Amino acid sequence: FVVDLVAGGVLVKREGITKEVTTQLTEAGTSIYDGVQNDYFTTSTKIFSFNGTERASGLTSTTNPDWTSFNNKDIYVDGANAPQVTANGTSFAALGGSPPTFKYVESMNNLVFGAGHSTGILRWSALGDETSWPAANSLTITNAQDDNITGLARFRSNTDGRGALFVLCNKSFHQVVGYGETDISVIYSSYEEGCTSHRSIVACPYGIAWWSKNGPVFSRDGVT
């Protein structure tokens, strides 16, 4: 209950929660995403829209999907299946160009970045084309087997998508910048704190936060 600020001395019961999907599914939920074409939630082998309509099925069981949007399309990855894409919010297909089975995906500067498929390796698409993945578009972020990439996040981007890509690893974090296929580079690395899960990463205008082995971490400038 809350106090009614209009009518003095009156308590108002807050509006209740309404279930969108009222029939219990056979699989537990694994992610939700506010896409450009639709709003989605996933279970271990299926993708649904928020009204409970099945949009994709038959995916290999996974519990930690990741999403991004690019070129007015929504892209799904999970580290087990070929990345999936939809241009209409109703049907999904394998992402063109035979990209690796990324665990993490993020779009920035008219490129799509992916990671988690190979220890410490960051890959990116052709400029403006999520269906092309040139072999040369690759960067080694870390060579340490125990410091693999654990998540990607766009940090302090402006309205046209430009900004720094945060690459978070088990024991470190890095800033990657570049506006073309051949100028992607690491401009800053820190080995103070790593990230335990891409689900914990929250980037906002005031800074970036994530969960480390020592608890929650917050950085206002992406450096300290």
PDB file of C-alpha atoms in Angstrom:
ATOM      1  CA  PHE A   1       0.000   0.000   0.000  1.00  0.00           C
ATOM      2  CA  VAL A   2       1.092   3.613  -0.591  1.00  0.00           C
ATOM      3  CA  VAL A   3      -0.152   6.947   0.671  1.00  0.00           C
ATOM      4  CA  ASP A   4      -2.407   8.760  -1.791  1.00  0.00           C
ATOM      5  CA  LEU A   5      -0.699  12.131  -2.346  1.00  0.00           C
ATOM      6  CA  VAL A   6      -3.905  13.631  -3.773  1.00  0.00           C
ATOM      7  CA  ALA A   7      -6.473  12.596  -1.147  1.00  0.00           C
ATOM      8  CA  GLY A   8      -5.020  13.107   2.337  1.00  0.00           C
ATOM      9  CA  GLY A   9      -5.262  10.211   4.782  1.00  0.00           C
ATOM     10  CA  VAL A  10      -6.015   7.631   2.087  1.00  0.00           C
ATOM     11  CA  LEU A  11      -4.060   4.460   1.409  1.00  0.00           C
ATOM     12  CA  VAL A  12      -3.976   3.036  -2.102  1.00  0.00           C
ATOM     13  CA  LYS A  13      -3.177  -0.567  -2.928  1.00  0.00           C
ATOM     14  CA  ARG A  14      -0.660  -0.768  -5.742  1.00  0.00           C
ATOM     15  CA  GLU A  15      -1.641  -2.356  -9.029  1.00  0.00           C
ATOM     16  CA  GLY A  16      -1.049  -6.092  -9.009  1.00  0.00           C
ATOM     17  CA  ILE A  17       1.239  -8.109 -11.228  1.00  0.00           C
ATOM     18  CA  THR A  18      -0.385  -9.710 -14.265  1.00  0.00           C
ATOM     19  CA  LYS A  19       1.040 -12.908 -15.738  1.00  0.00           C
ATOM     20  CA  GLU A  20       1.724 -12.720 -19.460  1.00  0.00           C
ATOM     21  CA  VAL A  21       2.206 -16.479 -19.814  1.00  0.00           C
ATOM     22  CA  THR A  22      -0.309 -18.207 -17.549  1.00  0.00           C
ATOM     23  CA  THR A  23       0.496 -21.812 -18.480  1.00  0.00           C
ATOM     24  CA  GLN A  24       3.635 -23.163 -16.858  1.00  0.00           C
ATOM     25  CA  LEU A  25       6.230 -24.181 -19.434  1.00  0.00           C
ATOM     26  CA  THR A  26       8.128 -27.462 -19.341  1.00  0.00           C
ATOM     27  CA  GLU A  27      11.500 -25.684 -19.222  1.00  0.00           C
ATOM     28  CA  ALA A  28      12.832 -23.010 -16.902  1.00  0.00           C
ATOM     29  CA  GLY A  29      13.389 -19.490 -18.222  1.00  0.00           C
ATOM     30  CA  THR A  30      16.950 -18.527 -19.105  1.00  0.00           C
ATOM     31  CA  SER A  31      16.836 -14.922 -20.390  1.00  0.00           C
ATOM     32  CA  ILE A  32      14.644 -11.980 -21.355  1.00  0.00           C
ATOM     33  CA  TYR A  33      15.432  -9.320 -23.957  1.00  0.00           C
ATOM     34  CA  ASP A  34      13.857  -6.073 -25.139  1.00  0.00           C
ATOM     35  CA  GLY A  35      14.645  -6.237 -28.854  1.00  0.00           C
ATOM     36  CA  VAL A  36      13.960  -3.878 -31.738  1.00  0.00           C
ATOM     37  CA  GLN A  37      11.611  -6.330 -33.456  1.00  0.00           C
ATOM     38  CA  ASN A  38       9.964  -7.912 -30.414  1.00  0.00           C
ATOM     39  CA  ASP A  39      10.366  -8.678 -26.724  1.00  0.00           C
ATOM     40  CA  TYR A  40      11.657 -12.172 -26.039  1.00  0.00           C
ATOM     41  CA  PHE A  41      12.232 -14.690 -23.314  1.00  0.00           C
ATOM     42  CA  THR A  42      14.045 -17.995 -23.620  1.00  0.00           C
ATOM     43  CA  THR A  43      14.016 -21.426 -22.054  1.00  0.00           C
ATOM     44  CA  SER A  44      16.790 -23.979 -22.391  1.00  0.00           C
ATOM     45  CA  THR A  45      15.788 -24.992 -25.937  1.00  0.00           C
ATOM     46  CA  LYS A  46      13.282 -22.381 -27.179  1.00  0.00           C
ATOM     47  CA  ILE A  47      12.776 -18.673 -27.865  1.00  0.00           C
ATOM     48  CA  PHE A  48       9.365 -17.098 -27.152  1.00  0.00           C
ATOM     49  CA  SER A  49       7.830 -13.676 -27.556  1.00  0.00           C
ATOM     50  CA  PHE A  50       6.354 -12.142 -24.406  1.00  0.00           C
ATOM     51  CA  ASN A  51       2.862 -13.367 -25.242  1.00  0.00           C
ATOM     52  CA  GLY A  52       4.078 -16.960 -24.998  1.00  0.00           C
ATOM     53  CA  THR A  53       4.256 -17.622 -28.744  1.00  0.00           C
ATOM     54  CA  GLU A  54       7.111 -19.945 -29.664  1.00  0.00           C
ATOM     55  CA  ARG A  55       9.509 -18.280 -32.113  1.00  0.00           C
ATOM     56  CA  ALA A  56      12.364 -20.822 -32.288  1.00  0.00           C
ATOM     57  CA  SER A  57      12.876 -24.332 -30.944  1.00  0.00           C
ATOM     58  CA  GLY A  58      15.298 -27.244 -31.004  1.00  0.00           C
ATOM     59  CA  LEU A  59      18.220 -25.298 -29.584  1.00  0.00           C
ATOM     60  CA  THR A  60      20.882 -27.249 -27.707  1.00  0.00           C
ATOM     61  CA  SER A  61      20.277 -26.895 -23.976  1.00  0.00           C
ATOM     62  CA  THR A  62      21.852 -23.734 -22.607  1.00  0.00           C
ATOM     63  CA  THR A  63      21.330 -21.570 -19.536  1.00  0.00           C
ATOM     64  CA  ASN A  64      23.148 -18.292 -20.241  1.00  0.00           C
ATOM     65  CA  PRO A  65      22.145 -16.724 -23.583  1.00  0.00           C
ATOM     66  CA  ASP A  66      23.181 -13.244 -24.683  1.00  0.00           C
ATOM     67  CA  TRP A  67      21.522 -10.779 -27.076  1.00  0.00           C
ATOM     68  CA  THR A  68      22.155  -7.671 -29.128  1.00  0.00           C
ATOM     69  CA  SER A  69      20.372  -5.697 -31.852  1.00  0.00           C
ATOM     70  CA  PHE A  70      21.935  -4.510 -35.112  1.00  0.00           C
ATOM     71  CA  ASN A  71      20.672  -3.273 -38.500  1.00  0.00           C
ATOM     72  CA  ASN A  72      17.107  -3.427 -37.187  1.00  0.00           C
ATOM     73  CA  LYS A  73      17.561  -7.119 -36.364  1.00  0.00           C
ATOM     74  CA  ASP A  74      17.772  -9.031 -33.068  1.00  0.00           C
ATOM     75  CA  ILE A  75      20.662 -11.448 -32.580  1.00  0.00           C
ATOM     76  CA  TYR A  76      20.774 -14.333 -30.073  1.00  0.00           C
ATOM     77  CA  VAL A  77      23.845 -16.364 -28.989  1.00  0.00           C
ATOM     78  CA  ASP A  78      24.341 -19.052 -26.363  1.00  0.00           C
ATOM     79  CA  GLY A  79      27.732 -20.692 -26.925  1.00  0.00           C
ATOM     80  CA  ALA A  80      26.219 -24.005 -28.014  1.00  0.00           C
ATOM     81  CA  ASN A  81      24.216 -23.227 -31.147  1.00  0.00           C
ATOM     82  CA  ALA A  82      24.978 -21.175 -34.233  1.00  0.00           C
ATOM     83  CA  PRO A  83      24.052 -17.530 -33.549  1.00  0.00           C
ATOM     84  CA  GLN A  84      20.409 -16.865 -34.445  1.00  0.00           C
ATOM     85  CA  VAL A  85      18.901 -13.720 -35.979  1.00  0.00           C
ATOM     86  CA  THR A  86      15.442 -12.375 -36.684  1.00  0.00           C
ATOM     87  CA  ALA A  87      14.434  -9.484 -38.925  1.00  0.00           C
ATOM     88  CA  ASN A  88      10.729  -9.632 -38.086  1.00  0.00           C
ATOM     89  CA  GLY A  89      10.507 -10.755 -34.447  1.00  0.00           C
ATOM     90  CA  THR A  90       8.572 -13.875 -35.399  1.00  0.00           C
ATOM     91  CA  SER A  91      11.030 -16.265 -37.071  1.00  0.00           C
ATOM     92  CA  PHE A  92      14.703 -16.982 -36.378  1.00  0.00           C
ATOM     93  CA  ALA A  93      17.435 -18.374 -38.636  1.00  0.00           C
ATOM     94  CA  ALA A  94      21.160 -19.005 -38.361  1.00  0.00           C
ATOM     95  CA  LEU A  95      23.198 -15.816 -38.675  1.00  0.00           C
ATOM     96  CA  GLY A  96      24.903 -15.621 -42.069  1.00  0.00           C
ATOM     97  CA  GLY A  97      28.642 -15.809 -42.652  1.00  0.00           C
ATOM     98  CA  SER A  98      29.174 -18.877 -40.445  1.00  0.00           C
ATOM     99  CA  PRO A  99      30.278 -16.967 -37.332  1.00  0.00           C
ATOM    100  CA  PRO A 100      31.664 -18.946 -34.371  1.00  0.00           C
ATOM    101  CA  THR A 101      29.315 -20.212 -31.658  1.00  0.00           C
ATOM    102  CA  PHE A 102      29.683 -17.068 -29.558  1.00  0.00           C
ATOM    103  CA  LYS A 103      28.691 -16.980 -25.895  1.00  0.00           C
ATOM    104  CA  TYR A 104      28.664 -13.168 -25.807  1.00  0.00           C
ATOM    105  CA  VAL A 105      27.625 -10.600 -28.380  1.00  0.00           C
ATOM    106  CA  GLU A 106      27.456  -6.797 -28.559  1.00  0.00           C
ATOM    107  CA  SER A 107      27.086  -4.222 -31.323  1.00  0.00           C
ATOM    108  CA  MET A 108      29.100  -0.998 -31.481  1.00  0.00           C
ATOM    109  CA  ASN A 109      30.336   1.439 -34.124  1.00  0.00           C
ATOM    110  CA  ASN A 110      28.433  -0.314 -36.949  1.00  0.00           C
ATOM    111  CA  LEU A 111      30.049  -3.652 -36.087  1.00  0.00           C
ATOM    112  CA  VAL A 112      28.897  -6.765 -34.261  1.00  0.00           C
ATOM    113  CA  PHE A 113      31.397  -8.182 -31.755  1.00  0.00           C
ATOM    114  CA  GLY A 114      31.410 -11.740 -30.446  1.00  0.00           C
ATOM    115  CA  ALA A 115      33.434 -13.676 -27.891  1.00  0.00           C
ATOM    116  CA  GLY A 116      33.442 -16.769 -25.702  1.00  0.00           C
ATOM    117  CA  HIS A 117      34.033 -19.195 -28.570  1.00  0.00           C
ATOM    118  CA  SER A 118      37.817 -19.377 -28.046  1.00  0.00           C
ATOM    119  CA  THR A 119      39.920 -18.412 -25.034  1.00  0.00           C
ATOM    120  CA  GLY A 120      40.661 -14.690 -24.990  1.00  0.00           C
ATOM    121  CA  ILE A 121      39.648 -14.069 -28.622  1.00  0.00           C
ATOM    122  CA  LEU A 122      37.407 -11.192 -29.758  1.00  0.00           C
ATOM    123  CA  ARG A 123      35.877 -11.363 -33.251  1.00  0.00           C
ATOM    124  CA  TRP A 124      33.865  -8.787 -35.204  1.00  0.00           C
ATOM    125  CA  SER A 125      31.769  -8.643 -38.352  1.00  0.00           C
ATOM    126  CA  ALA A 126      32.339  -6.726 -41.541  1.00  0.00           C
ATOM    127  CA  LEU A 127      31.436  -3.037 -41.280  1.00  0.00           C
ATOM    128  CA  GLY A 128      27.681  -2.672 -41.378  1.00  0.00           C
ATOM    129  CA  ASP A 129      27.160  -6.339 -42.266  1.00  0.00           C
ATOM    130  CA  GLU A 130      26.320  -8.874 -39.576  1.00  0.00           C
ATOM    131  CA  THR A 131      26.275 -11.655 -42.182  1.00  0.00           C
ATOM    132  CA  SER A 132      30.001 -11.399 -43.000  1.00  0.00           C
ATOM    133  CA  TRP A 133      32.764 -12.535 -40.597  1.00  0.00           C
ATOM    134  CA  PRO A 134      36.223 -12.099 -42.182  1.00  0.00           C
ATOM    135  CA  ALA A 135      38.877 -14.304 -40.572  1.00  0.00           C
ATOM    136  CA  ALA A 136      41.183 -11.290 -40.196  1.00  0.00           C
ATOM    137  CA  ASN A 137      38.675  -9.536 -37.910  1.00  0.00           C
ATOM    138  CA  SER A 138      40.116 -11.011 -34.730  1.00  0.00           C
ATOM    139  CA  LEU A 139      41.975  -9.730 -31.680  1.00  0.00           C
ATOM    140  CA  THR A 140      43.603 -11.597 -28.789  1.00  0.00           C
ATOM    141  CA  ILE A 141      42.512  -9.874 -25.587  1.00  0.00           C
ATOM    142  CA  THR A 142      44.299 -12.220 -23.192  1.00  0.00           C
ATOM    143  CA  ASN A 143      46.377 -15.371 -23.586  1.00  0.00           C
ATOM    144  CA  ALA A 144      45.844 -16.626 -20.041  1.00  0.00           C
ATOM    145  CA  GLN A 145      43.785 -19.808 -19.866  1.00  0.00           C
ATOM    146  CA  ASP A 146      42.359 -18.742 -16.484  1.00  0.00           C
ATOM    147  CA  ASP A 147      41.452 -15.234 -17.693  1.00  0.00           C
ATOM    148  CA  ASN A 148      38.966 -16.020 -20.439  1.00  0.00           C
ATOM    149  CA  ILE A 149      36.383 -13.477 -21.649  1.00  0.00           C
ATOM    150  CA  THR A 150      33.201 -13.501 -19.550  1.00  0.00           C
ATOM    151  CA  GLY A 151      31.150 -10.703 -21.115  1.00  0.00           C
ATOM    152  CA  LEU A 152      30.884  -7.734 -23.485  1.00  0.00           C
ATOM    153  CA  ALA A 153      29.232  -4.361 -22.871  1.00  0.00           C
ATOM    154  CA  ARG A 154      28.998  -1.072 -24.782  1.00  0.00           C
ATOM    155  CA  PHE A 155      30.060   1.759 -22.457  1.00  0.00           C
ATOM    156  CA  ARG A 156      29.015   5.411 -22.742  1.00  0.00           C
ATOM    157  CA  SER A 157      27.964   5.233 -26.356  1.00  0.00           C
ATOM    158  CA  ASN A 158      26.195   8.190 -27.899  1.00  0.00           C
ATOM    159  CA  THR A 159      23.063   7.982 -30.018  1.00  0.00           C
ATOM    160  CA  ASP A 160      24.853   6.736 -33.141  1.00  0.00           C
ATOM    161  CA  GLY A 161      26.363   3.799 -31.238  1.00  0.00           C
ATOM    162  CA  ARG A 162      29.917   5.085 -30.923  1.00  0.00           C
ATOM    163  CA  GLY A 163      31.807   4.394 -27.721  1.00  0.00           C
ATOM    164  CA  ALA A 164      34.117   1.934 -26.013  1.00  0.00           C
ATOM    165  CA  LEU A 165      33.503  -1.787 -25.947  1.00  0.00           C
ATOM    166  CA  PHE A 166      34.135  -3.233 -22.500  1.00  0.00           C
ATOM    167  CA  VAL A 167      35.591  -6.726 -22.652  1.00  0.00           C
ATOM    168  CA  LEU A 168      35.389  -8.314 -19.222  1.00  0.00           C
ATOM    169  CA  CYS A 169      37.351 -11.432 -18.299  1.00  0.00           C
ATOM    170  CA  ASN A 170      37.736 -13.706 -15.275  1.00  0.00           C
ATOM    171  CA  LYS A 171      40.560 -11.625 -13.805  1.00  0.00           C
ATOM    172  CA  SER A 172      40.673  -8.418 -15.861  1.00  0.00           C
ATOM    173  CA  PHE A 173      38.754  -5.909 -17.951  1.00  0.00           C
ATOM    174  CA  HIS A 174      39.677  -4.048 -21.125  1.00  0.00           C
ATOM    175  CA  GLN A 175      38.477  -1.171 -23.289  1.00  0.00           C
ATOM    176  CA  VAL A 176      38.376  -1.727 -27.043  1.00  0.00           C
ATOM    177  CA  VAL A 177      37.769   1.044 -29.582  1.00  0.00           C
ATOM    178  CA  GLY A 178      37.737   1.424 -33.347  1.00  0.00           C
ATOM    179  CA  TYR A 179      35.447   2.560 -36.155  1.00  0.00           C
ATOM    180  CA  GLY A 180      36.515   0.239 -38.952  1.00  0.00           C
ATOM    181  CA  GLU A 181      37.424  -3.383 -39.456  1.00  0.00           C
ATOM    182  CA  THR A 182      41.175  -2.767 -39.400  1.00  0.00           C
ATOM    183  CA  ASP A 183      41.540  -0.277 -36.529  1.00  0.00           C
ATOM    184  CA  ILE A 184      40.091  -2.246 -33.593  1.00  0.00           C
ATOM    185  CA  SER A 185      42.504  -2.047 -30.653  1.00  0.00           C
ATOM    186  CA  VAL A 186      42.763  -2.284 -26.880  1.00  0.00           C
ATOM    187  CA  ILE A 187      43.317   1.162 -25.367  1.00  0.00           C
ATOM    188  CA  TYR A 188      43.179   0.210 -21.690  1.00  0.00           C
ATOM    189  CA  SER A 189      43.515  -2.903 -19.548  1.00  0.00           C
ATOM    190  CA  SER A 190      43.106  -3.425 -15.820  1.00  0.00           C
ATOM    191  CA  TYR A 191      44.007  -6.527 -13.837  1.00  0.00           C
ATOM    192  CA  GLU A 192      42.398  -5.371 -10.582  1.00  0.00           C
ATOM    193  CA  GLU A 193      39.020  -7.079 -10.879  1.00  0.00           C
ATOM    194  CA  GLY A 194      37.439  -9.610 -13.191  1.00  0.00           C
ATOM    195  CA  CYS A 195      33.823 -10.466 -13.938  1.00  0.00           C
ATOM    196  CA  THR A 196      31.991 -13.627 -12.942  1.00  0.00           C
ATOM    197  CA  SER A 197      29.029 -13.377 -15.338  1.00  0.00           C
ATOM    198  CA  HIS A 198      27.869 -11.345 -18.329  1.00  0.00           C
ATOM    199  CA  ARG A 199      24.429 -11.243 -16.700  1.00  0.00           C
ATOM    200  CA  SER A 200      25.812  -9.011 -13.946  1.00  0.00           C
ATOM    201  CA  ILE A 201      27.096  -6.241 -16.257  1.00  0.00           C
ATOM    202  CA  VAL A 202      25.141  -2.976 -16.111  1.00  0.00           C
ATOM    203  CA  ALA A 203      26.307   0.021 -18.157  1.00  0.00           C
ATOM    204  CA  CYS A 204      24.627   3.399 -17.710  1.00  0.00           C
ATOM    205  CA  PRO A 205      25.528   7.099 -18.180  1.00  0.00           C
ATOM    206  CA  TYR A 206      26.958   7.183 -14.639  1.00  0.00           C
ATOM    207  CA  GLY A 207      29.379   4.299 -15.047  1.00  0.00           C
ATOM    208  CA  ILE A 208      29.567   0.552 -15.389  1.00  0.00           C
ATOM    209  CA  ALA A 209      29.015  -2.139 -12.766  1.00  0.00           C
ATOM    210  CA  TRP A 210      29.502  -5.891 -12.637  1.00  0.00           C
ATOM    211  CA  TRP A 211      29.882  -8.757 -10.194  1.00  0.00           C
ATOM    212  CA  SER A 212      33.388  -9.965  -9.346  1.00  0.00           C
ATOM    213  CA  LYS A 213      34.660 -12.781  -7.159  1.00  0.00           C
ATOM    214  CA  ASN A 214      35.020 -10.165  -4.406  1.00  0.00           C
ATOM    215  CA  GLY A 215      31.500  -8.793  -4.797  1.00  0.00           C
ATOM    216  CA  PRO A 216      29.957  -5.958  -6.824  1.00  0.00           C
ATOM    217  CA  VAL A 217      32.286  -3.538  -8.643  1.00  0.00           C
ATOM    218  CA  PHE A 218      31.447  -0.033  -9.871  1.00  0.00           C
ATOM    219  CA  SER A 219      33.555   2.198 -12.110  1.00  0.00           C
ATOM    220  CA  ARG A 220      32.526   5.744 -13.011  1.00  0.00           C
ATOM    221  CA  ASP A 221      35.135   6.242 -15.714  1.00  0.00           C
ATOM    222  CA  GLY A 222      35.752   2.684 -16.878  1.00  0.00           C
ATOM    223  CA  VAL A 223      39.330   2.856 -15.593  1.00  0.00           C
ATOM    224  CA  THR A 224      39.422   3.136 -11.797  1.00  0.00           C
TER     225      THR A 224
END
